[in-house]
Amino acid sequence: MFKKYAPSFLSKFRGSMTSTTCRSESSFRRIADLKSDERNVSIKGWISALRKMKDNVFVDVIDGSSYQPLQVVLFKSDAPEALQYGCSVKVKGDLVKNKNSQIEMQNSELEVIGQCDLGEGFPFAPRKKYSMDYVRQFLHFRPRYSGFNSLFRLRNEATSGIHAFYKEKGYINVHTPILTSNDCEGAGEVFVVDKPPRRRGKNYTPEEPVRFFDDEAYLTVSGQLHLEVAARGLGQVYCFGPTFRAENSKSRLHLSEFYMLEAETTTLDSLEELTEAVQDLVHSVTNHLIHNCSEDLEICRKTMGDSNLSELVSNVEDMLAPFPTMTYDEAAQILLSNSDKLKTRFSVGENFTKEHELFLVRHNNNVPVFIVEWPRKIKPFYMKSMKEDSNKVLAFDLLCPNVGEVCGGSFREDDLDHLSEVLKKNRLSDKLDWYLELRKFGNVATCGYGLGFERYLQVLLQILNIKDVIPFPRWPHNCRL
Amino acid sequence: MFKKYAPSFLSKFRGSMTSTTCRSESSFRRIADLKSDERNVSIKGWISALRKMKDNVFVDVIDGSSYQPLQVVLFKSDAPEALQYGCSVKVKGDLVKNKNSQIEMQNSELEVIGQCDLGEGFPFAPRKKYSMDYVRQFLHFRPRYSGFNSLFRLRNEATSGIHAFYKEKGYINVHTPILTSNDCEGAGEVFVVDKPPRRRGKNYTPEEPVRFFDDEAYLTVSGQLHLEVAARGLGQVYCFGPTFRAENSKSRLHLSEFYMLEAETTTLDSLEELTEAVQDLVHSVTNHLIHNCSEDLEICRKTMGDSNLSELVSNVEDMLAPFPTMTYDEAAQILLSNSDKLKTRFSVGENFTKEHELFLVRHNNNVPVFIVEWPRKIKPFYMKSMKEDSNKVLAFDLLCPNVGEVCGGSFREDDLDHLSEVLKKNRLSDKLDWYLELRKFGNVATCGYGLGFERYLQVLLQILNIKDVIPFPRWPHNCRL
């Protein structure tokens, strides 16, 4: 029970500055932490498999802490009638190593705390593999589907790996806003946000609607401009969070809400250093996953991956190879001299289609490849011109198997006069006066990039549909749960 | 320059699985990493102070990696004319320990790369302290204001500390969605999201507008319901990200977009264990900050904090004291018997006002206090009834100096029949059928909490206005940048 509120008790403790208290620990343990030769251990979990033998029932229990279930051995007579696949249980018993060198629980007591009747509508049957399209219909049960259960742990570890990478390099994590009055790239595919229209009813007056914010407010498409603000005080910054596109695309590569990792820095001098930084990031996060959850990686690829894709990372280790670099002009030459193998025509000076991107990756033995030095007219306003050729910008795209572009970045235009002109031409001068002021007062050149987190996971896991690498996917006409 | 694209080069490297490449490192160093007795070191940064002596100019340079500037010593004759406070520079020289045991740069060369003319509108002058209201007008320059520069590093470290805490406990970080079709608490203060209305112009047809999503889509007010989904596959989960309220409040404690830390678990058994878990979290993150950035803590409190507040954490260490617990009924008694000291009347069964919350904290010597066992009728539908008294719920609020409620949590109703009734009464049955199904199939009891990250920082840093603890604040009529 609670300690009674007692100021005298408190005053005794004030000033002792203990950082831990000595209340009771929870009695429940997690499967990932279990060791053999312990007695009277309690866990909670769900039943992932059930085998009835002559005298015993063998019950596999999972609790989400590990891909590996705990085998619980029960006397047949001790097994509750309600015991079946999918139900939740409390179990207590002794841990021993069995003849397969795995920890199992013996002398077990088991209590069913939540039944799970397949006939009543639970969508998954034991030991059955389902299509991802089927599993995706049941977003609220998907965390209990084995491959997706692993995916949650992978996203968690990848997130850890990302923060660890930037911490080591001295980058500061900046919480850039979701709500913003600029749409960054000016591409127009933005969501707008407001308070709901007032409903007819009490206090209703049919007056002119008043906006919640004075400016039109959008959901962010990129944290870049805000990172540029922060970099001009902190030098090296990054953000990692959701971004939004109101594109009417139901393709296997698009979501309305997806995670983007963006970084901005004052410390790099050349496009070569920038692509090197991105390769470092990808190698580091991939290594982190290999070292911390290789089993979950394997389970994900096995249960959710599509190994029939014509372009794919055949081994996770392919993501640890050095990524070569080619210029836009070199890539264009490759596409032109292979035009007979392409369905969509390519013309120099245009952007690549998805087919072109995937062709270039295949041409590179399905190892990711950087394309650098892009034509100015197909890239956004903020990219910096090359000294050698003012029609080209200091930008790169990183193309990967399965999905094409995963990451893009550039140096940012830091010349005040040049940028003023560009903003005028794009009718952005009013909205982005503060962006110009960043160049006016104590300006430094910055560069940065944005990496699509879900697409990176798609590459690594050979997962065809981006909706299957995020817990709660949103796409046009779909915002379930 | 870039390596030329060469497939033969690539094939040599494939399979060697190197995780690092040997391209050149950036030549720029960061102030936080400097050691004495190194020659020819380059850094980039901004000038935070300037002192001209007889033969020398002493220039303080900051680069955001540390609260501590690097002192650069120049011969007067080598100082560029444009050199002044606020401009950005490249410096190169030798590092030595000076007579104050601080590292300084001697034999220095300095190049101004971005001028900063105070007369042209740069809002901060050297060595001047400004009111926070003034500083806040210049969101795009705020990262270069000393206290706020420290705040960025503090938020970064607090974020690290949060992830480290949950990693150690085995919690999985879940990316809950921003876009959702439920408004969780049913409180109604939600933002709605849609694609922008089509403008008159090409392709315009004045047809009935079609929604981007089929259901009405809101910005999330809490990730709780989604965490409940994830917890029923993973056991222990948390999320940390922005949440939104369309409240028309310009108070010093409200933002339209703020960061919330939420956790949900199947492993705890009692309200006592739950409040213990929250105390653990607060102690752990506070300890992390004390150990990793005590100087930034001090600078923030000095330059941005308001030590005149009547309720405040006088020492950061007060947040490491044990937090006592009192029941709602006990707290009510305290308020009733002190009614002569209160401006707003309190009646038993009602919610506390901000004044009541702060009174209870002051009554507790300005140490945070848990209030537990709340009346059902003033709390949301999903909270679980107490066995002993069905008019009370297993919920808590954590009240803190300066801001009042910082964290709230509860056990969630896990009884299918009872919850069905409550949802019917609240007209939520249709929308939350999936929430009921979580109870129907393999149900386990869960509990959890949400902690307001900005309010926690306000408590720790004695900062009066919540707009000063977040990089880009949003409040009614204000969504700048």
mmCIF file of N, CA, C and O in Angstrom, chain B residues 236-288:
data_model
loop_
_atom_site.group_PDB
_atom_site.id
_atom_site.type_symbol
_atom_site.label_atom_id
_atom_site.label_comp_id
_atom_site.label_asym_id
_atom_site.label_seq_id
_atom_site.Cartn_x
_atom_site.Cartn_y
_atom_site.Cartn_z
ATOM 1 N N GLN B 236 6.141 -3.813 -23.118
ATOM 2 C CA GLN B 236 6.589 -2.528 -22.561
ATOM 3 C C GLN B 236 6.951 -1.599 -23.700
ATOM 4 O O GLN B 236 7.888 -1.881 -24.450
ATOM 5 N N VAL B 237 6.247 -0.500 -23.826
ATOM 6 C CA VAL B 237 6.467 0.392 -24.956
ATOM 7 C C VAL B 237 6.431 1.853 -24.508
ATOM 8 O O VAL B 237 5.873 2.184 -23.462
ATOM 9 N N TYR B 238 7.056 2.726 -25.320
ATOM 10 C CA TYR B 238 6.954 4.162 -25.053
ATOM 11 C C TYR B 238 7.039 4.927 -26.360
ATOM 12 O O TYR B 238 7.473 4.398 -27.393
ATOM 13 N N CYS B 239 6.575 6.174 -26.318
ATOM 14 C CA CYS B 239 6.767 7.056 -27.462
ATOM 15 C C CYS B 239 7.176 8.419 -26.928
ATOM 16 O O CYS B 239 6.893 8.765 -25.781
ATOM 17 N N PHE B 240 7.869 9.175 -27.752
ATOM 18 C CA PHE B 240 8.316 10.502 -27.339
ATOM 19 C C PHE B 240 8.268 11.379 -28.573
ATOM 20 O O PHE B 240 9.058 11.212 -29.498
ATOM 21 N N GLY B 241 7.318 12.288 -28.610
ATOM 22 C CA GLY B 241 7.190 13.127 -29.787
ATOM 23 C C GLY B 241 6.127 14.186 -29.581
ATOM 24 O O GLY B 241 5.564 14.330 -28.488
ATOM 25 N N PRO B 242 5.861 14.952 -30.649
ATOM 26 C CA PRO B 242 4.923 16.066 -30.528
ATOM 27 C C PRO B 242 3.469 15.617 -30.431
ATOM 28 O O PRO B 242 3.075 14.632 -31.036
ATOM 29 N N THR B 243 2.705 16.353 -29.636
ATOM 30 C CA THR B 243 1.250 16.202 -29.549
ATOM 31 C C THR B 243 0.651 17.595 -29.657
ATOM 32 O O THR B 243 1.351 18.589 -29.513
ATOM 33 N N PHE B 244 -0.646 17.658 -29.872
ATOM 34 C CA PHE B 244 -1.274 18.909 -30.316
ATOM 35 C C PHE B 244 -2.567 19.188 -29.563
ATOM 36 O O PHE B 244 -3.345 18.281 -29.295
ATOM 37 N N ARG B 245 -2.802 20.430 -29.245
ATOM 38 C CA ARG B 245 -4.076 20.865 -28.671
ATOM 39 C C ARG B 245 -4.500 22.172 -29.341
ATOM 40 O O ARG B 245 -3.719 23.127 -29.366
ATOM 41 N N ALA B 246 -5.730 22.201 -29.839
ATOM 42 C CA ALA B 246 -6.248 23.413 -30.484
ATOM 43 C C ALA B 246 -6.937 24.318 -29.471
ATOM 44 O O ALA B 246 -7.889 25.009 -29.798
ATOM 45 N N GLU B 247 -6.441 24.301 -28.238
ATOM 46 C CA GLU B 247 -7.005 25.146 -27.190
ATOM 47 C C GLU B 247 -6.678 26.612 -27.447
ATOM 48 O O GLU B 247 -5.547 26.938 -27.804
ATOM 49 N N ASN B 248 -7.632 27.465 -27.219
ATOM 50 C CA ASN B 248 -7.395 28.883 -27.453
ATOM 51 C C ASN B 248 -6.780 29.517 -26.207
ATOM 52 O O ASN B 248 -7.338 30.446 -25.629
ATOM 53 N N SER B 249 -5.627 29.021 -25.804
ATOM 54 C CA SER B 249 -5.004 29.493 -24.574
ATOM 55 C C SER B 249 -3.627 30.068 -24.861
ATOM 56 O O SER B 249 -2.796 29.443 -25.496
ATOM 57 N N LYS B 250 -3.418 31.294 -24.391
ATOM 58 C CA LYS B 250 -2.099 31.901 -24.553
ATOM 59 C C LYS B 250 -1.354 31.924 -23.231
ATOM 60 O O LYS B 250 -0.475 32.745 -23.008
ATOM 61 N N SER B 251 -1.730 31.044 -22.310
ATOM 62 C CA SER B 251 -1.121 31.065 -20.986
ATOM 63 C C SER B 251 0.354 30.700 -21.072
ATOM 64 O O SER B 251 0.827 30.173 -22.073
ATOM 65 N N ARG B 252 1.069 30.946 -19.992
ATOM 66 C CA ARG B 252 2.501 30.651 -19.967
ATOM 67 C C ARG B 252 2.775 29.156 -19.872
ATOM 68 O O ARG B 252 3.931 28.717 -19.865
ATOM 69 N N LEU B 253 1.698 28.337 -19.814
ATOM 70 C CA LEU B 253 1.864 26.895 -19.654
ATOM 71 C C LEU B 253 1.338 26.091 -20.829
ATOM 72 O O LEU B 253 1.333 24.866 -20.792
ATOM 73 N N HIS B 254 0.839 26.759 -21.883
ATOM 74 C CA HIS B 254 0.219 26.019 -22.988
ATOM 75 C C HIS B 254 0.878 26.319 -24.330
ATOM 76 O O HIS B 254 1.169 27.461 -24.645
ATOM 77 N N LEU B 255 1.068 25.264 -25.102
ATOM 78 C CA LEU B 255 1.510 25.375 -26.482
ATOM 79 C C LEU B 255 0.519 24.618 -27.356
ATOM 80 O O LEU B 255 -0.132 23.689 -26.892
ATOM 81 N N SER B 256 0.436 24.994 -28.629
ATOM 82 C CA SER B 256 -0.404 24.241 -29.553
ATOM 83 C C SER B 256 0.280 22.942 -29.977
ATOM 84 O O SER B 256 -0.361 21.969 -30.323
ATOM 85 N N GLU B 257 1.607 22.948 -29.966
ATOM 86 C CA GLU B 257 2.409 21.757 -30.283
ATOM 87 C C GLU B 257 3.448 21.596 -29.196
ATOM 88 O O GLU B 257 4.249 22.499 -28.967
ATOM 89 N N PHE B 258 3.424 20.460 -28.502
ATOM 90 C CA PHE B 258 4.383 20.249 -27.420
ATOM 91 C C PHE B 258 4.811 18.792 -27.397
ATOM 92 O O PHE B 258 4.160 17.938 -27.985
ATOM 93 N N TYR B 259 5.912 18.520 -26.708
ATOM 94 C CA TYR B 259 6.451 17.158 -26.667
ATOM 95 C C TYR B 259 5.919 16.400 -25.459
ATOM 96 O O TYR B 259 5.912 16.910 -24.344
ATOM 97 N N MET B 260 5.457 15.173 -25.727
ATOM 98 C CA MET B 260 4.966 14.350 -24.635
ATOM 99 C C MET B 260 5.708 13.025 -24.665
ATOM 100 O O MET B 260 5.976 12.449 -25.717
ATOM 101 N N LEU B 261 6.038 12.583 -23.466
ATOM 102 C CA LEU B 261 6.668 11.286 -23.284
ATOM 103 C C LEU B 261 5.604 10.374 -22.702
ATOM 104 O O LEU B 261 5.049 10.657 -21.645
ATOM 105 N N GLU B 262 5.285 9.281 -23.414
ATOM 106 C CA GLU B 262 4.236 8.385 -22.932
ATOM 107 C C GLU B 262 4.757 6.957 -22.887
ATOM 108 O O GLU B 262 5.535 6.548 -23.746
ATOM 109 N N ALA B 263 4.325 6.217 -21.875
ATOM 110 C CA ALA B 263 4.731 4.817 -21.757
ATOM 111 C C ALA B 263 3.512 3.976 -21.397
ATOM 112 O O ALA B 263 2.549 4.478 -20.798
ATOM 113 N N GLU B 264 3.549 2.716 -21.789
ATOM 114 C CA GLU B 264 2.445 1.791 -21.499
ATOM 115 C C GLU B 264 3.063 0.422 -21.245
ATOM 116 O O GLU B 264 3.992 0.018 -21.953
ATOM 117 N N THR B 265 2.568 -0.262 -20.220
ATOM 118 C CA THR B 265 3.191 -1.542 -19.875
ATOM 119 C C THR B 265 2.192 -2.562 -19.344
ATOM 120 O O THR B 265 1.179 -2.191 -18.746
ATOM 121 N N THR B 266 2.522 -3.820 -19.570
ATOM 122 C CA THR B 266 1.713 -4.922 -19.025
ATOM 123 C C THR B 266 2.333 -5.468 -17.751
ATOM 124 O O THR B 266 1.797 -6.402 -17.159
ATOM 125 N N THR B 267 3.481 -4.914 -17.326
ATOM 126 C CA THR B 267 4.262 -5.594 -16.281
ATOM 127 C C THR B 267 4.022 -5.078 -14.863
ATOM 128 O O THR B 267 4.586 -5.627 -13.928
ATOM 129 N N LEU B 268 3.231 -4.041 -14.714
ATOM 130 C CA LEU B 268 3.039 -3.490 -13.362
ATOM 131 C C LEU B 268 1.695 -3.920 -12.787
ATOM 132 O O LEU B 268 0.735 -4.140 -13.514
ATOM 133 N N ASP B 269 1.659 -4.011 -11.451
ATOM 134 C CA ASP B 269 0.475 -4.568 -10.801
ATOM 135 C C ASP B 269 -0.340 -3.576 -9.984
ATOM 136 O O ASP B 269 -1.480 -3.849 -9.653
ATOM 137 N N SER B 270 0.276 -2.472 -9.605
ATOM 138 C CA SER B 270 -0.440 -1.573 -8.691
ATOM 139 C C SER B 270 -0.121 -0.125 -9.012
ATOM 140 O O SER B 270 0.897 0.189 -9.652
ATOM 141 N N LEU B 271 -1.000 0.760 -8.528
ATOM 142 C CA LEU B 271 -0.793 2.190 -8.713
ATOM 143 C C LEU B 271 0.511 2.619 -8.044
ATOM 144 O O LEU B 271 1.203 3.520 -8.531
ATOM 145 N N GLU B 272 0.859 1.932 -6.953
ATOM 146 C CA GLU B 272 2.111 2.265 -6.261
ATOM 147 C C GLU B 272 3.311 1.981 -7.174
ATOM 148 O O GLU B 272 4.247 2.785 -7.259
ATOM 149 N N GLU B 273 3.279 0.832 -7.854
ATOM 150 C CA GLU B 273 4.372 0.513 -8.784
ATOM 151 C C GLU B 273 4.430 1.526 -9.930
ATOM 152 O O GLU B 273 5.502 1.859 -10.426
ATOM 153 N N LEU B 274 3.261 1.992 -10.345
ATOM 154 C CA LEU B 274 3.209 2.942 -11.461
ATOM 155 C C LEU B 274 3.822 4.294 -11.076
ATOM 156 O O LEU B 274 4.641 4.852 -11.816
ATOM 157 N N THR B 275 3.442 4.822 -9.900
ATOM 158 C CA THR B 275 4.024 6.109 -9.488
ATOM 159 C C THR B 275 5.527 5.956 -9.229
ATOM 160 O O THR B 275 6.311 6.859 -9.512
ATOM 161 N N GLU B 276 5.916 4.790 -8.744
ATOM 162 C CA GLU B 276 7.343 4.516 -8.536
ATOM 163 C C GLU B 276 8.090 4.577 -9.871
ATOM 164 O O GLU B 276 9.196 5.122 -9.962
ATOM 165 N N ALA B 277 7.469 4.014 -10.917
ATOM 166 C CA ALA B 277 8.101 4.012 -12.238
ATOM 167 C C ALA B 277 8.285 5.442 -12.750
ATOM 168 O O ALA B 277 9.307 5.773 -13.360
ATOM 169 N N VAL B 278 7.308 6.292 -12.501
ATOM 170 C CA VAL B 278 7.388 7.685 -12.945
ATOM 171 C C VAL B 278 8.468 8.437 -12.160
ATOM 172 O O VAL B 278 9.247 9.204 -12.734
ATOM 173 N N GLN B 279 8.508 8.196 -10.844
ATOM 174 C CA GLN B 279 9.550 8.841 -10.035
ATOM 175 C C GLN B 279 10.934 8.427 -10.528
ATOM 176 O O GLN B 279 11.847 9.250 -10.647
ATOM 177 N N ASP B 280 11.076 7.143 -10.811
ATOM 178 C CA ASP B 280 12.318 6.604 -11.359
ATOM 179 C C ASP B 280 12.735 7.340 -12.630
ATOM 180 O O ASP B 280 13.902 7.678 -12.814
ATOM 181 N N LEU B 281 11.765 7.521 -13.522
ATOM 182 C CA LEU B 281 12.017 8.206 -14.792
ATOM 183 C C LEU B 281 12.530 9.625 -14.539
ATOM 184 O O LEU B 281 13.558 10.041 -15.081
ATOM 185 N N VAL B 282 11.806 10.389 -13.709
ATOM 186 C CA VAL B 282 12.174 11.780 -13.453
ATOM 187 C C VAL B 282 13.551 11.857 -12.793
ATOM 188 O O VAL B 282 14.407 12.655 -13.194
ATOM 189 N N HIS B 283 13.792 10.984 -11.812
ATOM 190 C CA HIS B 283 15.111 10.973 -11.158
ATOM 191 C C HIS B 283 16.213 10.647 -12.164
ATOM 192 O O HIS B 283 17.277 11.264 -12.167
ATOM 193 N N SER B 284 15.929 9.681 -13.015
ATOM 194 C CA SER B 284 16.961 9.218 -13.948
ATOM 195 C C SER B 284 17.330 10.294 -14.972
ATOM 196 O O SER B 284 18.515 10.545 -15.218
ATOM 197 N N VAL B 285 16.309 10.938 -15.558
ATOM 198 C CA VAL B 285 16.596 11.971 -16.566
ATOM 199 C C VAL B 285 17.283 13.168 -15.900
ATOM 200 O O VAL B 285 18.232 13.743 -16.456
ATOM 201 N N THR B 286 16.834 13.529 -14.699
ATOM 202 C CA THR B 286 17.448 14.654 -13.988
ATOM 203 C C THR B 286 18.913 14.352 -13.671
ATOM 204 O O THR B 286 19.798 15.194 -13.879
ATOM 205 N N ASN B 287 19.172 13.144 -13.183
ATOM 206 C CA ASN B 287 20.555 12.735 -12.933
ATOM 207 C C ASN B 287 21.398 12.785 -14.192
ATOM 208 O O ASN B 287 22.555 13.216 -14.167
ATOM 209 N N HIS B 288 20.804 12.334 -15.291
ATOM 210 C CA HIS B 288 21.517 12.346 -16.568
ATOM 211 C C HIS B 288 21.946 13.778 -16.924
ATOM 212 O O HIS B 288 23.079 14.001 -17.357
#
